[in-house]
Coordinates of C-alpha atoms in Angstrom, one line a residue:
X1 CA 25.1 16.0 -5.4
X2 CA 22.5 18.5 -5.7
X3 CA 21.9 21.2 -2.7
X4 CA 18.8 19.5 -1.6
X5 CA 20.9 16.4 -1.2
X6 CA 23.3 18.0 0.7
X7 CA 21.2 19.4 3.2
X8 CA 19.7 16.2 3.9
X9 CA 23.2 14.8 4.1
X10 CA 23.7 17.7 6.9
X11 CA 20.6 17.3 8.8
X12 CA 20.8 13.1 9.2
X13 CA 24.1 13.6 10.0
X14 CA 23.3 16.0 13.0
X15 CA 20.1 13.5 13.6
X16 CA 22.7 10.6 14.4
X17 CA 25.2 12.6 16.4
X18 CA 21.9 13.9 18.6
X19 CA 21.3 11.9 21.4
X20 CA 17.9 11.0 22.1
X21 CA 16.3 12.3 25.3
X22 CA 13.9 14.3 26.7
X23 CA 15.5 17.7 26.4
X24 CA 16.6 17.2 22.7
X25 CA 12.8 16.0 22.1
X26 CA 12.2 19.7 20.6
X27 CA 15.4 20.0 18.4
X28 CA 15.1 15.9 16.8
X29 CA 11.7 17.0 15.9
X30 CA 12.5 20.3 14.6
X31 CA 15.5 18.7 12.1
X32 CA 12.3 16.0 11.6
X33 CA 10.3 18.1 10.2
X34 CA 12.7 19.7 8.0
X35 CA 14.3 16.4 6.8
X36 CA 10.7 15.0 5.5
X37 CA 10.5 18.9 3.6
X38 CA 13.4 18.7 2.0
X39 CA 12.3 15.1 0.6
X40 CA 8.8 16.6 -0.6
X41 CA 10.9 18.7 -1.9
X42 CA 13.3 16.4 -3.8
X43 CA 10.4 13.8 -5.2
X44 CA 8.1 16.4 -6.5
X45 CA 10.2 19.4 -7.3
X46 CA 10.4 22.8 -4.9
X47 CA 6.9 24.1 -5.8
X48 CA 5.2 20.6 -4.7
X49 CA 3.5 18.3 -7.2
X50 CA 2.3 20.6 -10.1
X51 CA 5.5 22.1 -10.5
X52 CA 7.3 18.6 -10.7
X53 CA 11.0 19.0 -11.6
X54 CA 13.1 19.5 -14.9
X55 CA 14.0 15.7 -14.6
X56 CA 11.1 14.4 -13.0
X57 CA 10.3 10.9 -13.3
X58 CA 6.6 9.9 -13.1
X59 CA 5.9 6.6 -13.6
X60 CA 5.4 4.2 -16.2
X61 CA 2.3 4.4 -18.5
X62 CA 0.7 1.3 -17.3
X63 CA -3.1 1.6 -17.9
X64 CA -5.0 0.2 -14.8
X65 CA -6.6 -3.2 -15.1
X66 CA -8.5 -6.0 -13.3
X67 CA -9.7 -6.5 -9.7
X68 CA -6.6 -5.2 -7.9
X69 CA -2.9 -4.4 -8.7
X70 CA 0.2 -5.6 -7.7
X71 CA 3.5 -4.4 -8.0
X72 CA 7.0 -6.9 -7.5
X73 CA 10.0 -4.7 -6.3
X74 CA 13.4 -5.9 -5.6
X75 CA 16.9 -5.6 -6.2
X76 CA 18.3 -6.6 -9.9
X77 CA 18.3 -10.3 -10.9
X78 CA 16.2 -11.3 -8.0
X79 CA 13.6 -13.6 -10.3
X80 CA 10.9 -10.8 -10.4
X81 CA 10.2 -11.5 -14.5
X82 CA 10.4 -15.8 -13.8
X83 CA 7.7 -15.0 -10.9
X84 CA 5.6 -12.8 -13.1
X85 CA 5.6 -15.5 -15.9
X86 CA 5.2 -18.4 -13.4
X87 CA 2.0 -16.5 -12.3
X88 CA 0.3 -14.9 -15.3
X89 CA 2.1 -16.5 -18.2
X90 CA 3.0 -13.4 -19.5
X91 CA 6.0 -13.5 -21.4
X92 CA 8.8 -11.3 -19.2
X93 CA 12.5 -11.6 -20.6
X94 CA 14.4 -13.8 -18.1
X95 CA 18.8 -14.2 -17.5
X96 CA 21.3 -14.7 -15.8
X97 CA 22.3 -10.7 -16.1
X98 CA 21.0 -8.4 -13.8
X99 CA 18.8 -5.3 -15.2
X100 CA 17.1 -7.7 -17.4
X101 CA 14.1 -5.8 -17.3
X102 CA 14.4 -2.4 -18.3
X103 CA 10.4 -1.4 -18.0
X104 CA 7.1 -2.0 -16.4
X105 CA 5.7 -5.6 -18.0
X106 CA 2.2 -6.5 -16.5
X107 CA 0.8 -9.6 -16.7
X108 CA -2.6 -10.8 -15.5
X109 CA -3.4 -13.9 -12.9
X110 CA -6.5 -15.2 -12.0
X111 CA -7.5 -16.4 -8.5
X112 CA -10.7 -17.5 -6.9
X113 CA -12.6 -15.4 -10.0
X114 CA -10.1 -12.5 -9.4
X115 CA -8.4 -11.1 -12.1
X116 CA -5.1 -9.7 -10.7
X117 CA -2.8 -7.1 -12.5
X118 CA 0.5 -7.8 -12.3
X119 CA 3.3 -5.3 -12.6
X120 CA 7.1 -7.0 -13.2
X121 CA 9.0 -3.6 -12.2
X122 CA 12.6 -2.5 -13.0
X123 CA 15.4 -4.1 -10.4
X124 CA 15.6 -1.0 -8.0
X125 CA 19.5 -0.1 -6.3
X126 CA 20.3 2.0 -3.3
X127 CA 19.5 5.4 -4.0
X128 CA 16.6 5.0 -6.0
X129 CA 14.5 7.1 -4.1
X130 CA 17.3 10.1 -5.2
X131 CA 16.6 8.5 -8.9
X132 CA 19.4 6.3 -9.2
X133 CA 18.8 3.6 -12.1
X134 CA 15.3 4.9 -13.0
X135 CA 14.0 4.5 -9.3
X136 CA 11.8 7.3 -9.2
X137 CA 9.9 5.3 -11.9
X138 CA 9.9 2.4 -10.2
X139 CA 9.0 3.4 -7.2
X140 CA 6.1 6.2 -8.4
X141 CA 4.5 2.9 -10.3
X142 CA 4.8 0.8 -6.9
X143 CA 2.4 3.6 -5.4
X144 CA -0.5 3.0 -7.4
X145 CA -0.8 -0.9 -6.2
X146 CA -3.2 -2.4 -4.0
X147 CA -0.5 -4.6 -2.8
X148 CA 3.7 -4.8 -3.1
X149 CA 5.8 -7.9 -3.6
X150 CA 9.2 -7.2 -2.0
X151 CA 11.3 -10.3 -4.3
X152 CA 14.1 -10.9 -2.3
X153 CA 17.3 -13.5 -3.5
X154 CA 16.8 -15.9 -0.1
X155 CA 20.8 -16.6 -0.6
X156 CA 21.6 -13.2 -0.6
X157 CA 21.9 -10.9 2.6
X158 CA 18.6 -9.7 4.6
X159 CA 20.3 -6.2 4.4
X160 CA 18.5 -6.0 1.2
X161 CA 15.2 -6.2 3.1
X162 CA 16.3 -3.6 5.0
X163 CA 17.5 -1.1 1.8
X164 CA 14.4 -1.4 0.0
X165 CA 12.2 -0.7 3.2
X166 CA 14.5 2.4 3.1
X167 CA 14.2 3.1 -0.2
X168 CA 10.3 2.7 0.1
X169 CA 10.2 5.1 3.4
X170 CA 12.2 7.8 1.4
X171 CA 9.6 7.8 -1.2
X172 CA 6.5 8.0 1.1
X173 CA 5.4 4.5 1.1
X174 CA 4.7 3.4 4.6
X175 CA 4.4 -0.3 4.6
X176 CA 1.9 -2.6 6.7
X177 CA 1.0 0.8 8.9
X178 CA -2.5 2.5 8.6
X179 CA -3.0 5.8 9.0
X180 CA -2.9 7.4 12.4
X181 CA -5.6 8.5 13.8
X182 CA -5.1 12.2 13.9
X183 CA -7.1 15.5 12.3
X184 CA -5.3 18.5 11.3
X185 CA -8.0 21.0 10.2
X186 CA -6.4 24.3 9.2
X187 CA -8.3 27.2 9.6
X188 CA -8.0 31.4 8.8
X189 CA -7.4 32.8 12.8
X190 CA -7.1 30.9 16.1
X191 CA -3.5 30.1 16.2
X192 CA -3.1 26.6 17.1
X193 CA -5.6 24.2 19.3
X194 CA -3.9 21.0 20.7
X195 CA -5.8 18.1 22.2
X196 CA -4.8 14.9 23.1
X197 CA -8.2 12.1 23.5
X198 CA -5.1 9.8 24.6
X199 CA -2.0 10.1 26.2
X200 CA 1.0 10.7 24.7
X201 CA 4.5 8.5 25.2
X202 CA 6.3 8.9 21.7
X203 CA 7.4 12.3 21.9
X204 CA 4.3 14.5 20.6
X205 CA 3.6 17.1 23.1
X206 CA 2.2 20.7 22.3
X207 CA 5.8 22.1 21.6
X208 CA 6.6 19.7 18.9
X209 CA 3.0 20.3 17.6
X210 CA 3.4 23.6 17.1
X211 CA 6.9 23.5 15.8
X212 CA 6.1 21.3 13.1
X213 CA 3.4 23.4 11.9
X214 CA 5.4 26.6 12.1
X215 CA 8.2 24.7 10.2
X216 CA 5.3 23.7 7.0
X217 CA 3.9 27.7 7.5
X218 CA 1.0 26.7 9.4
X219 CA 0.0 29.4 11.8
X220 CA -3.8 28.3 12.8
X221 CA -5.0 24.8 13.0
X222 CA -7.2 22.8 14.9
X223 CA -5.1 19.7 15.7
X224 CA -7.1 16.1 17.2
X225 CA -4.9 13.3 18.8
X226 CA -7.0 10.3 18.9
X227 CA -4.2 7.8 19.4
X228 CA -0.4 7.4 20.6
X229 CA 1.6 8.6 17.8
X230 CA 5.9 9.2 17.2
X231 CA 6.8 13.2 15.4
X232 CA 6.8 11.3 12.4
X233 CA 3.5 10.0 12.0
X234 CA 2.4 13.4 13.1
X235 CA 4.6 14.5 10.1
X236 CA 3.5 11.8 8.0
X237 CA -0.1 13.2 8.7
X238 CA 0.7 17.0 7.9
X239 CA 2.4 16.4 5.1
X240 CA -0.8 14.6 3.2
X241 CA 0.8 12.5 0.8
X242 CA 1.7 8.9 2.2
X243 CA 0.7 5.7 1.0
X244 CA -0.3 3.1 3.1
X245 CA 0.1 -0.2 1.3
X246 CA 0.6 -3.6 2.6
X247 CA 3.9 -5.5 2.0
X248 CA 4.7 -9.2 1.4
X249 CA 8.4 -9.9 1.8
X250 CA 8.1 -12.8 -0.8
X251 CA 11.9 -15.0 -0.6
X252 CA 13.0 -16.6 -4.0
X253 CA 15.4 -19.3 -4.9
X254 CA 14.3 -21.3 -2.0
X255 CA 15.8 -24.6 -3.5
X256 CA 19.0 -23.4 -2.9
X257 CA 19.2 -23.2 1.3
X258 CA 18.9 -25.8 3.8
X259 CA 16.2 -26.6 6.1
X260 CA 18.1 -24.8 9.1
X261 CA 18.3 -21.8 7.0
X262 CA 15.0 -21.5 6.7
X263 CA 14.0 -22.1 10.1
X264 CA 15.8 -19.1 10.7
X265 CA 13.8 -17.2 7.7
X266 CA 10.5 -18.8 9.4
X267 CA 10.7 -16.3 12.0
X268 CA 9.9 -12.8 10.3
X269 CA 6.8 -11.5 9.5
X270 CA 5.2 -11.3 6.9
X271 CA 6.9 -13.6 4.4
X272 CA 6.4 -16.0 2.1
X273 CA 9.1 -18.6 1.0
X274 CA 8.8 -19.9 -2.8
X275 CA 10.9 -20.8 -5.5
X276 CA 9.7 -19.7 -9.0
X277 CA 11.4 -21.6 -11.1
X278 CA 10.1 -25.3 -9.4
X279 CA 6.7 -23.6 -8.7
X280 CA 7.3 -24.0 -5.0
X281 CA 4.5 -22.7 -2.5
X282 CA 3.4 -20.9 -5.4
X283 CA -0.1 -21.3 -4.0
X284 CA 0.4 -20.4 -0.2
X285 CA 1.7 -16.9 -1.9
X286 CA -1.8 -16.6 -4.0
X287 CA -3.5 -17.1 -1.2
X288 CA -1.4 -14.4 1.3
X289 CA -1.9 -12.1 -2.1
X290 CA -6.0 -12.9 -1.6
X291 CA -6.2 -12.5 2.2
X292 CA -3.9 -9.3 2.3
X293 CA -5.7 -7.5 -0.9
X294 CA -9.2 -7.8 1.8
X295 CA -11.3 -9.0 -1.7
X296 CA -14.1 -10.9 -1.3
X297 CA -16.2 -12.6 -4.0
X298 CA -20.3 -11.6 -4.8
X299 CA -22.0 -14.3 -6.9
X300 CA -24.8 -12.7 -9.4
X301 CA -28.2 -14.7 -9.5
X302 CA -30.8 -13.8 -12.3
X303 CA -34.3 -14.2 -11.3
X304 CA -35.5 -17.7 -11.5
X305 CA -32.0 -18.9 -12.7
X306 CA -28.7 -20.9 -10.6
X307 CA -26.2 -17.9 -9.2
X308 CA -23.2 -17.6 -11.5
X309 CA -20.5 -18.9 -9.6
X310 CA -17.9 -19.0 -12.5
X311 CA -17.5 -15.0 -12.8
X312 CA -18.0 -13.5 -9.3
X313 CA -17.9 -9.4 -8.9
X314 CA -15.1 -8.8 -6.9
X315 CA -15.2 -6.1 -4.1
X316 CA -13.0 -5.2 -1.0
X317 CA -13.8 -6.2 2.8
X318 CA -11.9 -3.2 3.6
X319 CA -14.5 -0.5 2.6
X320 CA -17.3 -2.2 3.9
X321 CA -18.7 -3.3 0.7
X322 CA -22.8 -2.1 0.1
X323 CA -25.3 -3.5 -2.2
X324 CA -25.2 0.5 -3.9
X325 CA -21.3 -0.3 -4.6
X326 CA -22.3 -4.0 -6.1
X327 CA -24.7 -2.3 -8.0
X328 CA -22.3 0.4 -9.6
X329 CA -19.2 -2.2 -10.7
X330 CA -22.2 -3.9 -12.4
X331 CA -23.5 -0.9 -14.1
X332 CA -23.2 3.0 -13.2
X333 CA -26.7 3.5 -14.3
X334 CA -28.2 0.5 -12.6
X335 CA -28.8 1.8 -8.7
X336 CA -31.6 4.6 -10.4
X337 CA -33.8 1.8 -11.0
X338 CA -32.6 0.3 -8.4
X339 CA -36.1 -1.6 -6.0
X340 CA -34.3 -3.9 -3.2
X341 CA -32.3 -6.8 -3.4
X342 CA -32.9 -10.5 -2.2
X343 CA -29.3 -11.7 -0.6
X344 CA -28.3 -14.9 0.4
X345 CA -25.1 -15.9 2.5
X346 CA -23.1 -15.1 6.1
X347 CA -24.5 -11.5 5.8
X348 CA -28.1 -12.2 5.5
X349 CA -30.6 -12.8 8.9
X350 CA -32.3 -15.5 7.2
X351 CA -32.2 -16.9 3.6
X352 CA -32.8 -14.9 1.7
X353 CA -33.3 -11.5 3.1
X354 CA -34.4 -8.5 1.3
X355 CA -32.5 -5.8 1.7
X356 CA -31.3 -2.2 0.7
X357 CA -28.4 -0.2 -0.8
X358 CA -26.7 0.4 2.3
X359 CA -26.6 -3.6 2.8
X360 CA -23.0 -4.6 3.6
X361 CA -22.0 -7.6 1.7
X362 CA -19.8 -10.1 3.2
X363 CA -17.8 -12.9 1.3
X364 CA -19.4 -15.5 -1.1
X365 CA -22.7 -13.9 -0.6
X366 CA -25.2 -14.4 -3.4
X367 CA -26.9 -10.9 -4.6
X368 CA -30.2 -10.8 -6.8
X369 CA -31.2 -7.4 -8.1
X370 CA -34.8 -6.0 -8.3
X371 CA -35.4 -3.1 -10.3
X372 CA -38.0 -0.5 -10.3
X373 CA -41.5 -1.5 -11.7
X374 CA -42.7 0.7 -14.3

């Protein structure tokens, strides 16, 4: 085990024999703050990012395709390559072994117009996150997805659930959270401003504040509390580098419990129950991959011609999709000659409506471009 290791070893064990109250408040944030260091520290090498380690593991070289991207994690032998070939057709060695798969295999599957990249990832163990069994890779790739797959054996323990979520965590992932709502602006001289817009219950107070900074070598910041937040979102938001992706907890091997058994699975969140290798509720899970990826389709319609309604341009709700950002996925050169645009569907006032680039588009509307004359 390497010294980083160990000190993280030290300081969750003095985190667990620390009881939880007011006046330790200051010291469980202060070991906090140091823990989530020391795990920068271990994923991207002492000197952050650039500096990487002598072993560092950075991902698979997986060029970036389609609409969105979605990654399936999971423990070994979990039926993560039968999915992935169920959906895309993409041929993904399948057996009865676990570690099977021994690299990244995308696939492609297409939904509602959407084409979907699909990435069958390495079975991840516990301790991947330290870079046990090519974890690092794993988990590095699972980063750069729009949306991850948890595949989970539903005969085999819910603990599982619990280790990858770990796993994930360790790694900086923060599943089906969104950013809090907080601003840290450093700046040269000041020393630290602390406001709170709303009142805090979850431990944050000015103390912790400045502690945490002091710990990361900030002496003058401006810090903005715009919502009630725990120490570690505050850390989460000082540190910079999370991911916030959404998780689907997707249960395989379905044929093989009972209907009380999965009355019992029928009451977590954010799950889907299938079974890959009947094509079971294979189509409940496209659709919960749709709805969760926020895309929305945008019919084209030449002038004087039917809208195109077999290739939509796909965008996402989530960025409050303009006409300008329809525009640029068509062409990058096309909003200079750009005039105004005739739209029909739920977005427009009345049919059609002429509008501008900063139009926001809203699902199945139908988009007609009108360039500059002259």
């Amino acid at each position: 085990m390497s010294d980083i290791q160990a000190k993280i070893a030290e300081i969750e064990a003095e985190m667990a024999r620390t009881q939880k109250n007011k006046a330790t408040n200051y010291h469980l944030g202060t070991l906090k703050a140091k823990l989530a260091k020391l795990r920068s520290e271990l994923i991207d090498g002492p000197g952050g990012k650039s500096s990487g380690t002598k072993n560092a593991e950075r991902g698979f070289d997986v060029t970036k395709s389609g609409d969105t991207r979605i990654g399936l994690v999971g423990f070994p032998s979990v039926g993560k390559s039968t999915l992935l070939t169920t959906l895309t057709g993409t041929r993904s060695e399948a057996a009865a072994y676990e570690f099977t798969t021994l690299t990244c295999i995308p696939g492609t599957m297409k939904y509602k117009g959407a084409r979907i990249q699909v990435l069958d990832l390495p079975g991840i163990i516990e301790g991947a996150a330290d870079g046990k069994g090519r974890g690092r890779q794993v988990i590095s790739t699972a980063r750069t997805c729009n949306l991850i797959l948890v595949v989970l054996d539903a005969a085999k323990p819910v603990t599982h659930k619990k280790i990858i979520e770990a796993e994930l965590f360790s790694f900086g992932i923060r599943i089906n959270q969104t950013p809090p709502n907080v601003r840290v602006v450093k700046r040269e001289k000041g020393g630290v401003g602390y406001q709170e817009l709303v009142r805090q219950t979850k431990g944050m107070n000015v103390d912790v504040c400045r502690m945490v900074l002091k710990e990361y070598k900030i002496s003058c910041a401006e810090v903005i509390l715009r919502e009630d937040i725990t120490v570690d979102q505050f850390i989460d938001v000082v540190e910079g580098n999370r991911s916030y992706i959404p998780v689907l907890y997707v249960f395989n091997k379905i044929d093989a419990l009972t209907i009380e058994e999965l009355d019992i699975l029928d009451q977590m969140p954010n799950y889907v129950p299938i079974s890959s290798a009947n094509k079971w509720n294979l189509e409940e899970l496209m659709e919960e991959i749709w709805t969760r990826c926020h895309m929305i389709r945008i019919y084209t319609k030449p002038k004087g011609q039917m809208p195109d309604y077999e290739e939509p341009v796909i965008l996402h709700s989530e960025s409050n999709p303009t006409v300008e950002e329809f525009c640029n996925r068509l062409h990058k050169h096309l909003i200079n000659q750009f005039s105004h645009a005739l739209v029909w569907g739920r977005s427009a006032k009345h049919q059609p409506q002429r509008c501008g680039r900063d139009h926001v588009l809203e699902d199945e509307d139908i988009v007609q471009i009108c360039k500059k004359v002259g």
